[in-house]
Short mmCIF file of C-alpha atoms in Angstrom, two decimals:
data_model
loop_
_atom_site.label_atom_id
_atom_site.label_comp_id
_atom_site.label_asym_id
_atom_site.label_seq_id
_atom_site.Cartn_x
_atom_site.Cartn_y
_atom_site.Cartn_z
CA UNK K 1 107.57 88.08 147.51
CA UNK K 2 107.71 91.55 147.80
CA UNK K 3 108.69 93.35 144.62
CA UNK K 4 111.69 95.74 144.32
CA UNK K 5 110.43 97.49 141.54
CA UNK K 6 106.97 98.17 142.48
CA UNK K 7 108.13 99.43 146.03
CA UNK K 8 111.04 101.41 144.16
CA UNK K 9 107.93 103.14 142.73
CA UNK K 10 105.67 104.05 146.33
CA UNK K 11 105.56 107.65 146.22
CA UNK K 12 106.89 108.21 143.28
CA UNK K 13 105.94 110.99 140.94
CA UNK K 14 106.32 109.86 136.80
CA UNK K 15 106.10 111.98 133.71
CA UNK K 16 105.59 110.47 130.17
CA UNK K 17 105.42 112.02 126.70
CA UNK K 18 103.56 109.33 124.12
CA UNK K 19 101.18 108.29 126.56
CA UNK K 20 98.22 108.78 123.60
CA UNK K 21 100.47 106.32 121.54
CA UNK K 22 100.39 102.66 121.78
CA UNK K 23 103.23 102.00 123.45
CA UNK K 24 102.45 104.88 126.22
CA UNK K 25 99.27 103.94 127.26
CA UNK K 26 100.14 100.36 128.02
CA UNK K 27 102.93 101.65 129.92
CA UNK K 28 100.62 103.66 132.33
CA UNK K 29 98.35 100.78 132.71
CA UNK K 30 101.40 98.93 134.13
CA UNK K 31 102.63 101.41 136.12
CA UNK K 32 99.23 101.99 138.10
CA UNK K 33 98.33 98.24 137.94
CA UNK K 34 101.73 96.58 139.15
CA UNK K 35 103.09 99.62 141.27
CA UNK K 36 99.68 100.39 142.78
CA UNK K 37 101.54 103.15 145.21
CA UNK K 38 102.80 105.11 142.49
CA UNK K 39 102.18 108.65 143.69
CA UNK K 40 101.28 110.01 140.41
CA UNK K 41 101.56 109.73 136.57
CA UNK K 42 101.16 113.28 134.63
CA UNK K 43 100.92 112.57 131.24
CA UNK K 44 101.76 115.56 128.26
CA UNK K 45 99.15 115.42 126.16
CA UNK K 46 98.66 117.88 123.09
CA UNK K 47 94.95 119.36 122.60
CA UNK K 48 93.29 118.16 119.42
CA UNK K 49 90.82 120.51 118.07
CA UNK K 50 88.03 120.69 120.18
CA UNK K 51 89.42 118.78 122.70
CA UNK K 52 91.39 119.65 126.13
CA UNK K 53 94.21 117.35 127.10
CA UNK K 54 91.77 116.30 130.07
CA UNK K 55 89.11 115.62 127.55
CA UNK K 56 91.75 113.20 125.72
CA UNK K 57 93.03 111.32 128.87
CA UNK K 58 89.65 111.01 129.96
CA UNK K 59 88.66 109.04 126.85
CA UNK K 60 91.88 106.88 127.01
CA UNK K 61 91.11 105.51 129.90
CA UNK K 62 87.52 105.01 129.19
CA UNK K 63 89.05 102.05 126.66
CA UNK K 64 88.82 98.34 127.08
CA UNK K 65 92.69 98.19 128.22
CA UNK K 66 92.15 99.99 131.56
CA UNK K 67 89.27 97.33 132.39
CA UNK K 68 91.51 95.46 134.78
CA UNK K 69 93.30 97.89 136.79
CA UNK K 70 89.59 99.98 137.00
CA UNK K 71 88.44 96.54 138.46
CA UNK K 72 91.29 96.14 141.00
CA UNK K 73 91.76 100.19 141.64
CA UNK K 74 87.90 102.04 141.07
CA UNK K 75 89.79 105.59 141.72
CA UNK K 76 93.03 104.79 139.58
CA UNK K 77 92.06 108.26 137.56
CA UNK K 78 92.83 110.63 140.24
CA UNK K 79 96.47 109.48 139.88
CA UNK K 80 96.55 110.79 136.32
CA UNK K 81 97.44 114.37 135.56
CA UNK K 82 97.25 115.98 132.19
CA UNK K 83 99.62 118.65 131.31
CA UNK K 84 98.22 120.23 128.32
CA UNK K 85 101.44 120.77 125.86
CA UNK K 86 103.16 119.97 122.40
CA UNK K 87 106.93 118.39 121.59
CA UNK K 88 107.07 120.57 118.78
CA UNK K 89 106.73 123.71 120.99
CA UNK K 90 109.76 125.45 123.20
CA UNK K 91 109.75 124.32 126.48
CA UNK K 92 107.21 121.34 125.20
CA UNK K 93 104.47 123.94 125.46
CA UNK K 94 103.95 123.47 128.79
CA UNK K 95 102.53 126.43 130.87
CA UNK K 96 104.47 128.12 133.66
CA UNK K 97 102.61 126.92 136.51
CA UNK K 98 102.69 123.40 135.40
CA UNK K 99 106.33 123.53 134.77
CA UNK K 100 106.90 124.50 137.88
CA UNK K 101 104.76 121.76 139.62
CA UNK K 102 106.80 118.98 137.40
CA UNK K 103 110.03 120.60 138.44
CA UNK K 104 109.12 120.27 142.11
CA UNK K 105 107.55 116.76 141.88
CA UNK K 106 108.86 114.60 139.28
CA UNK K 107 111.28 111.50 140.05
CA UNK K 108 111.42 109.33 136.56
CA UNK K 109 110.62 110.47 133.18
CA UNK K 110 109.91 108.18 130.38
CA UNK K 111 110.20 109.66 126.58
CA UNK K 112 108.10 108.00 124.12
CA UNK K 113 106.68 110.79 121.92
CA UNK K 114 107.63 110.61 118.22
CA UNK K 115 106.49 110.60 114.63
CA UNK K 116 106.54 107.10 113.54
CA UNK K 117 105.95 107.97 109.86
CA UNK K 118 108.17 106.51 108.08
CA UNK K 119 107.72 109.04 104.66
CA UNK K 120 107.41 112.30 106.78
CA UNK K 121 109.59 115.16 105.42
CA UNK K 122 112.87 115.92 107.34
CA UNK K 123 111.88 118.74 109.03
CA UNK K 124 108.91 117.74 110.89
CA UNK K 125 110.59 114.57 111.46
CA UNK K 126 113.65 116.32 113.09
CA UNK K 127 111.37 118.66 114.67
CA UNK K 128 109.69 116.19 116.51
CA UNK K 129 111.86 113.27 117.33
CA UNK K 130 115.31 115.54 117.75
CA UNK K 131 114.10 119.00 119.01
CA UNK K 132 110.94 117.35 120.85
CA UNK K 133 114.01 115.47 122.62
CA UNK K 134 116.06 118.21 123.31
CA UNK K 135 113.40 120.40 124.74
CA UNK K 136 112.63 117.19 127.17
CA UNK K 137 116.41 117.05 128.37
CA UNK K 138 116.12 120.81 129.04
CA UNK K 139 113.10 120.06 131.27
CA UNK K 140 114.97 117.23 133.06
CA UNK K 141 118.18 119.45 133.68
CA UNK K 142 115.33 121.60 135.98
CA UNK K 143 113.96 118.78 137.80
CA UNK K 144 114.98 119.02 141.50
CA UNK K 145 114.02 114.94 142.15
CA UNK K 146 115.35 113.57 139.20
CA UNK K 147 115.99 109.42 139.68
CA UNK K 148 115.91 108.16 136.18
CA UNK K 149 114.93 109.61 132.37
CA UNK K 150 114.20 106.35 130.24
CA UNK K 151 114.37 107.72 125.90
CA UNK K 152 112.26 105.39 123.70
CA UNK K 153 114.16 104.73 120.66
CA UNK K 154 114.21 102.42 118.12
CA UNK K 155 116.26 98.85 117.40
CA UNK K 156 116.17 100.20 113.46
CA UNK K 157 118.12 103.42 114.20
CA UNK K 158 121.20 102.12 113.10
CA UNK K 159 119.45 99.73 110.28
CA UNK K 160 122.67 100.98 108.20
CA UNK K 161 124.18 98.10 109.89
CA UNK K 162 123.82 93.93 109.88
CA UNK K 163 124.85 93.47 113.93
CA UNK K 164 123.37 96.36 116.26
CA UNK K 165 125.05 96.45 119.53
CA UNK K 166 123.57 98.03 122.88
CA UNK K 167 125.45 101.38 121.87
CA UNK K 168 124.98 104.45 120.46
CA UNK K 169 126.40 105.29 117.53
CA UNK K 170 127.38 108.43 115.76
CA UNK K 171 125.09 109.52 112.75
CA UNK K 172 126.61 110.72 109.76
CA UNK K 173 125.51 114.56 109.97
CA UNK K 174 126.06 116.23 113.93
CA UNK K 175 122.54 116.80 114.61
CA UNK K 176 122.96 120.71 115.77
CA UNK K 177 124.53 121.43 112.24
CA UNK K 178 121.41 119.79 110.85
CA UNK K 179 119.15 121.39 112.91
CA UNK K 180 120.91 124.97 111.98
CA UNK K 181 120.78 124.18 108.38
CA UNK K 182 117.08 123.21 108.40
CA UNK K 183 116.01 126.33 109.91
CA UNK K 184 117.42 128.57 106.92
CA UNK K 185 116.96 125.50 103.95
CA UNK K 186 113.03 125.89 101.71
CA UNK K 187 111.48 122.37 101.56
CA UNK K 188 112.23 122.27 97.98
CA UNK K 189 116.27 122.21 99.26
CA UNK K 190 115.90 119.79 101.87
CA UNK K 191 113.27 117.23 99.77
CA UNK K 192 116.69 117.03 97.35
CA UNK K 193 119.35 116.95 100.15
CA UNK K 194 117.43 114.10 102.32
CA UNK K 195 118.49 111.03 100.31
CA UNK K 196 122.16 112.14 100.74
CA UNK K 197 121.54 112.81 104.50
CA UNK K 198 119.92 109.98 105.15
CA UNK K 199 122.28 107.65 103.43
CA UNK K 200 121.85 104.10 103.72
CA UNK K 201 119.13 104.42 106.20
CA UNK K 202 115.39 103.58 104.60
CA UNK K 203 113.79 106.85 105.29
CA UNK K 204 113.67 110.20 108.07
CA UNK K 205 112.26 107.98 111.08
CA UNK K 206 115.37 105.54 111.76
CA UNK K 207 117.52 108.72 110.54
CA UNK K 208 116.12 111.29 113.25
CA UNK K 209 116.17 108.52 116.04
CA UNK K 210 119.66 108.03 115.48
CA UNK K 211 120.23 111.54 115.52
CA UNK K 212 117.99 111.93 118.98
CA UNK K 213 120.16 109.10 120.34
CA UNK K 214 123.43 110.85 119.75
CA UNK K 215 122.14 114.74 121.02
CA UNK K 216 121.45 112.54 124.19
CA UNK K 217 125.56 111.83 124.32
CA UNK K 218 126.03 115.64 123.89
CA UNK K 219 123.57 116.98 126.27
CA UNK K 220 122.26 114.88 128.60
CA UNK K 221 125.06 112.33 129.63
CA UNK K 222 124.99 114.11 133.10
CA UNK K 223 121.58 112.94 133.51
CA UNK K 224 120.72 109.66 134.96
CA UNK K 225 119.75 108.28 131.54
CA UNK K 226 118.79 105.09 129.45
CA UNK K 227 117.74 104.58 126.36
CA UNK K 228 115.36 101.51 125.25
CA UNK K 229 115.29 100.02 121.25
CA UNK K 230 112.07 98.25 120.80
CA UNK K 231 111.68 96.45 117.03
CA UNK K 232 108.50 96.40 115.85
CA UNK K 233 105.49 96.36 118.45
CA UNK K 234 103.04 94.48 118.04
CA UNK K 235 99.38 92.99 119.86
CA UNK K 236 100.55 92.49 123.44
CA UNK K 237 101.23 88.94 124.55
CA UNK K 238 100.08 88.32 128.31
CA UNK K 239 98.51 91.67 129.57
CA UNK K 240 96.53 93.15 130.26
CA UNK K 241 94.26 91.65 127.81
CA UNK K 242 95.71 89.33 125.58
CA UNK K 243 96.46 90.38 122.18
CA UNK K 244 95.09 93.92 122.60
CA UNK K 245 96.02 96.58 119.83
CA UNK K 246 94.44 99.70 119.40
CA UNK K 247 95.55 100.81 115.95
CA UNK K 248 96.08 100.35 112.32
CA UNK K 249 99.87 101.10 112.97
CA UNK K 250 102.75 98.65 112.61
CA UNK K 251 101.76 95.15 111.46
CA UNK K 252 98.16 95.52 112.93
CA UNK K 253 97.40 97.51 109.55
CA UNK K 254 98.99 94.96 107.02
CA UNK K 255 97.35 92.34 109.25
CA UNK K 256 92.96 93.83 108.79
CA UNK K 257 94.29 94.54 105.47
CA UNK K 258 95.22 90.74 105.01
CA UNK K 259 92.31 89.58 106.48
CA UNK K 260 90.24 91.98 104.58
CA UNK K 261 91.40 90.04 101.36
CA UNK K 262 92.65 93.42 100.21
CA UNK K 263 96.55 92.49 100.78
CA UNK K 264 97.49 89.85 98.50
CA UNK K 265 101.11 90.11 97.83
CA UNK K 266 104.06 92.03 99.31
CA UNK K 267 107.58 92.52 98.64
CA UNK K 268 109.51 90.34 101.20
CA UNK K 269 112.05 87.64 102.12
CA UNK K 270 110.29 84.62 102.88
CA UNK K 271 113.50 83.45 105.78
CA UNK K 272 114.16 87.08 106.90
CA UNK K 273 113.01 87.77 110.58
CA UNK K 274 110.20 89.31 111.51
CA UNK K 275 111.46 91.27 114.93
CA UNK K 276 108.13 91.61 116.33
CA UNK K 277 108.13 92.34 120.03
CA UNK K 278 104.41 92.36 121.73
CA UNK K 279 103.73 95.80 123.16
CA UNK K 280 103.67 94.53 127.25
CA UNK K 281 107.45 93.45 126.73
CA UNK K 282 109.46 96.66 126.13
CA UNK K 283 106.53 98.73 128.54
CA UNK K 284 108.13 96.13 131.18
CA UNK K 285 111.48 96.38 130.09
CA UNK K 286 110.95 100.51 130.01
CA UNK K 287 109.65 100.25 134.08
CA UNK K 288 112.67 98.15 134.82
CA UNK K 289 115.03 100.01 133.12
CA UNK K 290 114.03 103.28 135.30
CA UNK K 291 114.38 101.58 138.52
CA UNK K 292 117.91 99.69 137.66
CA UNK K 293 118.96 103.54 136.38
CA UNK K 294 117.97 104.96 139.64
CA UNK K 295 119.35 102.34 141.88
CA UNK K 296 122.34 101.39 140.11
CA UNK K 297 123.44 104.71 138.50
CA UNK K 298 125.35 103.92 135.36
CA UNK K 299 128.46 105.76 134.66
CA UNK K 300 127.23 105.48 130.56
CA UNK K 301 124.48 105.51 129.12
CA UNK K 302 123.37 101.50 128.90
CA UNK K 303 121.28 100.80 125.85
CA UNK K 304 118.61 98.18 126.19
CA UNK K 305 117.83 96.53 122.41
CA UNK K 306 113.89 95.01 122.75
CA UNK K 307 113.88 92.42 119.94
CA UNK K 308 113.04 88.74 119.17
CA UNK K 309 114.83 87.69 116.40
CA UNK K 310 118.07 86.82 118.62
CA UNK K 311 115.97 84.83 121.50
CA UNK K 312 112.81 83.27 119.74
CA UNK K 313 113.37 84.05 115.74
CA UNK K 314 110.04 84.21 113.74
CA UNK K 315 110.55 84.38 109.95
CA UNK K 316 107.69 86.50 107.53
CA UNK K 317 107.08 83.28 105.99
CA UNK K 318 105.87 81.66 108.77
CA UNK K 319 103.48 84.88 109.57
CA UNK K 320 102.34 84.75 105.92
CA UNK K 321 100.72 80.89 106.57
CA UNK K 322 99.62 81.49 109.83
CA UNK K 323 97.60 84.71 108.99
CA UNK K 324 95.98 83.21 106.41
CA UNK K 325 94.70 80.16 108.52
CA UNK K 326 93.77 82.42 111.29
CA UNK K 327 91.96 84.64 109.43
CA UNK K 328 89.78 81.81 107.87
CA UNK K 329 89.27 80.87 111.19
CA UNK K 330 88.04 83.92 112.44
CA UNK K 331 87.04 85.88 109.49
CA UNK K 332 86.51 89.17 109.51
CA UNK K 333 83.03 91.12 108.84
CA UNK K 334 82.13 92.24 105.06
CA UNK K 335 86.10 90.86 103.83
CA UNK K 336 86.80 92.09 100.23
CA UNK K 337 87.83 88.51 99.43
CA UNK K 338 89.09 85.82 101.15
CA UNK K 339 92.02 85.96 103.27
CA UNK K 340 95.63 85.08 100.96
CA UNK K 341 99.08 86.34 100.86
CA UNK K 342 102.46 85.58 99.82
CA UNK K 343 105.98 87.23 100.26
CA UNK K 344 107.60 87.92 96.40
CA UNK K 345 111.25 89.10 96.72
CA UNK K 346 111.61 89.11 92.85
CA UNK K 347 110.83 92.60 91.53
CA UNK K 348 108.93 91.08 88.22
CA UNK K 349 106.85 88.81 90.03
CA UNK K 350 106.31 91.04 92.39
CA UNK K 351 104.92 93.53 89.57
CA UNK K 352 103.03 91.09 88.00
CA UNK K 353 101.22 89.80 91.33
CA UNK K 354 100.63 93.87 92.06
CA UNK K 355 98.39 93.46 88.66
CA UNK K 356 96.46 90.32 88.96
CA UNK K 357 95.64 90.63 92.67
CA UNK K 358 95.47 94.06 93.49
CA UNK K 359 95.53 96.43 90.65
CA UNK K 360 93.16 94.30 88.18
CA UNK K 361 90.60 93.59 90.49
CA UNK K 362 90.63 97.31 92.02
CA UNK K 363 89.92 99.03 88.34
CA UNK K 364 87.29 95.73 87.89
CA UNK K 365 85.24 96.91 91.24
CA UNK K 366 85.62 100.62 90.04
CA UNK K 367 83.59 99.63 87.18
CA UNK K 368 81.32 98.15 88.79
CA UNK K 369 80.65 100.60 91.63
CA UNK K 370 79.90 103.13 88.26
CA UNK K 371 77.76 100.71 86.73
CA UNK K 372 75.35 100.83 90.08
CA UNK K 373 75.65 104.21 90.23
CA UNK K 374 78.77 104.78 93.13
CA UNK K 375 81.72 106.49 93.75
CA UNK K 376 84.62 104.35 92.74
CA UNK K 377 86.84 104.40 95.60
CA UNK K 378 89.17 100.71 95.34
CA UNK K 379 92.03 101.71 93.26
CA UNK K 380 92.38 104.77 95.62
CA UNK K 381 92.40 102.44 98.33
CA UNK K 382 94.95 100.31 96.52
CA UNK K 383 97.16 103.18 95.77
CA UNK K 384 97.45 104.50 99.65
CA UNK K 385 97.88 100.58 100.63
CA UNK K 386 100.71 100.43 97.70
CA UNK K 387 102.36 103.54 99.47
CA UNK K 388 102.21 101.82 102.70
CA UNK K 389 103.54 98.84 101.26
CA UNK K 390 106.88 100.77 99.52
CA UNK K 391 107.59 102.12 102.98
CA UNK K 392 107.83 98.64 104.63
CA UNK K 393 109.88 96.84 101.96
CA UNK K 394 113.08 97.53 102.98
CA UNK K 395 112.16 95.97 106.34
CA UNK K 396 110.51 92.62 105.33
CA UNK K 397 113.40 92.62 102.86
CA UNK K 398 116.09 92.68 105.25
CA UNK K 399 117.75 90.70 108.00
CA UNK K 400 119.43 92.02 111.06
CA UNK K 401 121.00 91.00 114.61
CA UNK K 402 120.58 92.53 117.71
CA UNK K 403 122.97 92.17 121.02
CA UNK K 404 120.96 91.61 123.97
CA UNK K 405 123.78 91.46 126.60
CA UNK K 406 122.31 94.70 128.74
CA UNK K 407 119.14 92.98 128.58
CA UNK K 408 119.95 89.81 129.81
CA UNK K 409 122.16 91.46 132.83
CA UNK K 410 119.36 93.26 133.70
CA UNK K 411 117.38 90.38 134.19
CA UNK K 412 119.70 88.60 135.93
CA UNK K 413 119.32 91.32 138.76
CA UNK K 414 115.94 91.16 139.38
CA UNK K 415 114.66 89.00 141.88
CA UNK K 416 112.37 85.95 141.33
CA UNK K 417 108.57 88.07 141.54
CA UNK K 418 109.85 91.16 139.18
CA UNK K 419 111.04 88.56 136.67
CA UNK K 420 107.53 87.38 136.68
CA UNK K 421 105.59 90.52 137.57
CA UNK K 422 107.85 92.59 134.81
CA UNK K 423 108.42 90.07 132.09
CA UNK K 424 110.24 91.27 129.25
CA UNK K 425 111.98 87.99 127.88
CA UNK K 426 110.31 86.73 124.71
CA UNK K 427 111.82 83.44 124.93
CA UNK K 428 108.93 81.72 126.44
CA UNK K 429 106.54 82.94 123.20
CA UNK K 430 105.02 80.53 121.30
CA UNK K 431 104.43 82.50 118.19
CA UNK K 432 101.49 80.52 116.76
CA UNK K 433 99.38 81.09 119.62
CA UNK K 434 100.74 84.97 119.65
CA UNK K 435 99.27 85.19 116.13
CA UNK K 436 96.20 83.55 116.63
CA UNK K 437 95.89 85.94 119.61
CA UNK K 438 96.96 89.12 117.28
CA UNK K 439 94.01 87.94 114.70
CA UNK K 440 90.80 88.32 117.25
CA UNK K 441 92.88 91.15 118.54
CA UNK K 442 92.67 93.15 115.48
CA UNK K 443 89.08 91.63 115.36
CA UNK K 444 87.76 92.79 118.72
CA UNK K 445 89.69 95.59 119.44
CA UNK K 446 90.78 97.45 116.28
CA UNK K 447 87.30 96.95 114.58
CA UNK K 448 85.42 96.21 117.32
CA UNK K 449 83.59 93.32 115.80
CA UNK K 450 81.17 91.38 117.63
CA UNK K 451 82.42 88.05 118.32
CA UNK K 452 79.06 86.79 118.68
CA UNK K 453 78.52 87.50 114.63
CA UNK K 454 81.43 84.92 113.95
CA UNK K 455 78.90 82.45 111.98
CA UNK K 456 77.66 84.97 110.09
CA UNK K 457 81.32 86.04 109.09
CA UNK K 458 82.07 82.60 108.51
CA UNK K 459 78.80 82.20 106.18
CA UNK K 460 80.09 85.21 104.38
CA UNK K 461 83.69 83.39 103.61
CA UNK K 462 82.56 80.53 102.35
CA UNK K 463 79.99 82.15 99.92
CA UNK K 464 82.87 84.52 98.36
CA UNK K 465 84.68 80.74 98.18
CA UNK K 466 81.81 79.55 96.27
CA UNK K 467 81.92 82.75 94.06
CA UNK K 468 85.53 82.12 93.44
CA UNK K 469 84.86 78.59 92.12
CA UNK K 470 82.30 79.28 90.26
CA UNK K 471 84.10 82.59 88.79
CA UNK K 472 87.19 80.35 88.07
CA UNK K 473 85.36 77.15 86.58
CA UNK K 474 83.39 79.53 84.23
CA UNK K 475 87.06 81.04 83.06
CA UNK K 476 88.58 77.51 82.67
CA UNK K 477 85.41 76.65 80.38
CA UNK K 478 85.22 79.89 78.40
CA UNK K 479 89.25 79.46 77.59
CA UNK K 480 88.96 75.70 76.64
CA UNK K 481 86.23 76.24 74.52
CA UNK K 482 87.98 79.20 72.44
CA UNK K 483 90.95 76.87 72.80
CA UNK K 484 88.78 74.10 71.43
CA UNK K 485 87.18 76.07 68.31
CA UNK K 486 90.44 77.34 67.39
CA UNK K 487 92.99 73.71 67.03
CA UNK K 488 91.88 69.87 66.03
CA UNK K 489 94.27 68.76 69.23
CA UNK K 490 92.46 70.60 71.80
CA UNK K 491 89.45 69.34 70.36
CA UNK K 492 90.67 65.41 70.52
CA UNK K 493 91.45 66.29 74.17
CA UNK K 494 88.31 67.49 74.94
CA UNK K 495 86.53 64.68 73.49
CA UNK K 496 88.86 62.71 75.02
CA UNK K 497 88.16 63.88 78.75
CA UNK K 498 84.15 63.92 78.05
CA UNK K 499 84.08 60.09 76.83
CA UNK K 500 86.28 59.40 80.00
CA UNK K 501 84.03 60.87 82.28
CA UNK K 502 80.85 59.66 80.78
CA UNK K 503 82.37 56.25 81.12
CA UNK K 504 83.48 56.38 84.45
CA UNK K 505 79.85 57.95 85.53
CA UNK K 506 78.05 54.74 83.87
CA UNK K 507 80.21 52.28 85.92
CA UNK K 508 79.42 53.89 88.52
CA UNK K 509 75.84 53.29 87.58
CA UNK K 510 76.41 49.64 87.01
CA UNK K 511 78.23 49.07 89.98
CA UNK K 512 75.78 50.65 92.31
CA UNK K 513 72.67 48.54 90.47
CA UNK K 514 74.77 45.26 90.92
CA UNK K 515 74.79 45.85 94.63
CA UNK K 516 77.32 43.52 96.73
#
């Protein structure tokens, strides 16, 4: 059966921001593989250090993510074009010649570039997420053949609400007024005002993404525009590689910390939904949304929530057990301790377990490193981990519901073949299998560990288990002996236990000598 979406992309030129990011890479690979007659994909890439934009692009296409399309289309790289630029620069930092070329060629724009650091100060976060979006809008207004502009937001842009519909909500501050104010405010003043500005939102990321959405209603309402809001983006579900992920952002970093035995406790509600969405689903949704935007030409700006909680709920408490199980089945190389983690909602108990499971062992390990002449590093590492956990507390401790009517309506418009090729519905996702593949993905693709060394990793894990049992046994014996030396009751109990053990062993010996 023919694919209407693939046919739409035939002879089209696509412009992508954020193409070096996790979602951007998957989007580009999917376009190349499932829309093989796309004419060209132009990627805004910021030169970094000594690396040019083209060199960064060359490095991206060498990764395993593109192995499948490399096999099917050996010359696919000829369709990819690096456009040197910077989201924070006026006109995106694009040269005049490149801009003229884009203006005459581009049909579809995917804007997924953003800072995803939750702890960014307000000024740089506004510059990239809001002002950068304004620069993309200005470029889109110049494009002669624009048919679709897809902006990637986040499902948490309006996390100050418990129920989030597929509509654009006004932010507490007009984006333009805030941009003007930030130009004359110094950093100290901005830092003091930030909590009041962001209100009930937990960080500058969610606040600025909400501002960017509202800016689109003010400056891009006349464009063929749609907004896609993914929730917590995780490893791929089905394609192009099962369990693929390539960085420590989002849940991947937490999962690796648990697998290494570094992370033992987290603030969170056991029954709260962990709204993880596999990266291939929002990538497929973006491609389908662009098609529908160009074909249907909606009057208003449609918004598509790409979430899992409302259709296939998965709780943080379930993740906790699965991660421990699968990291013991597929242990990471050189773990700090055996994997074990628990979500704690009580503040007092969380602080207690932080001391017992994190800070205490960290200080002891650093003392040991000093004794053997090495530089202490574990306390510093745990301080960094704790800062990361604090930025995530809000999302693991709260629960949201999102509507998905627009996403369902889009799926109803698609043909059967397109529903298979560009699947963005997670109703058929089996979470235990997905989490097992996610664990394997962090081992193979993030840490790049050799699966042939799995028996050695399992042996190391068993060694850590024996060390823990031995240490706990010694601790119990020492504690009990100290207690025996101080109380008569403890001595009597000790002698009773030893006597019963001796009699039991004597009984076993007599039974074995008598035979059947």
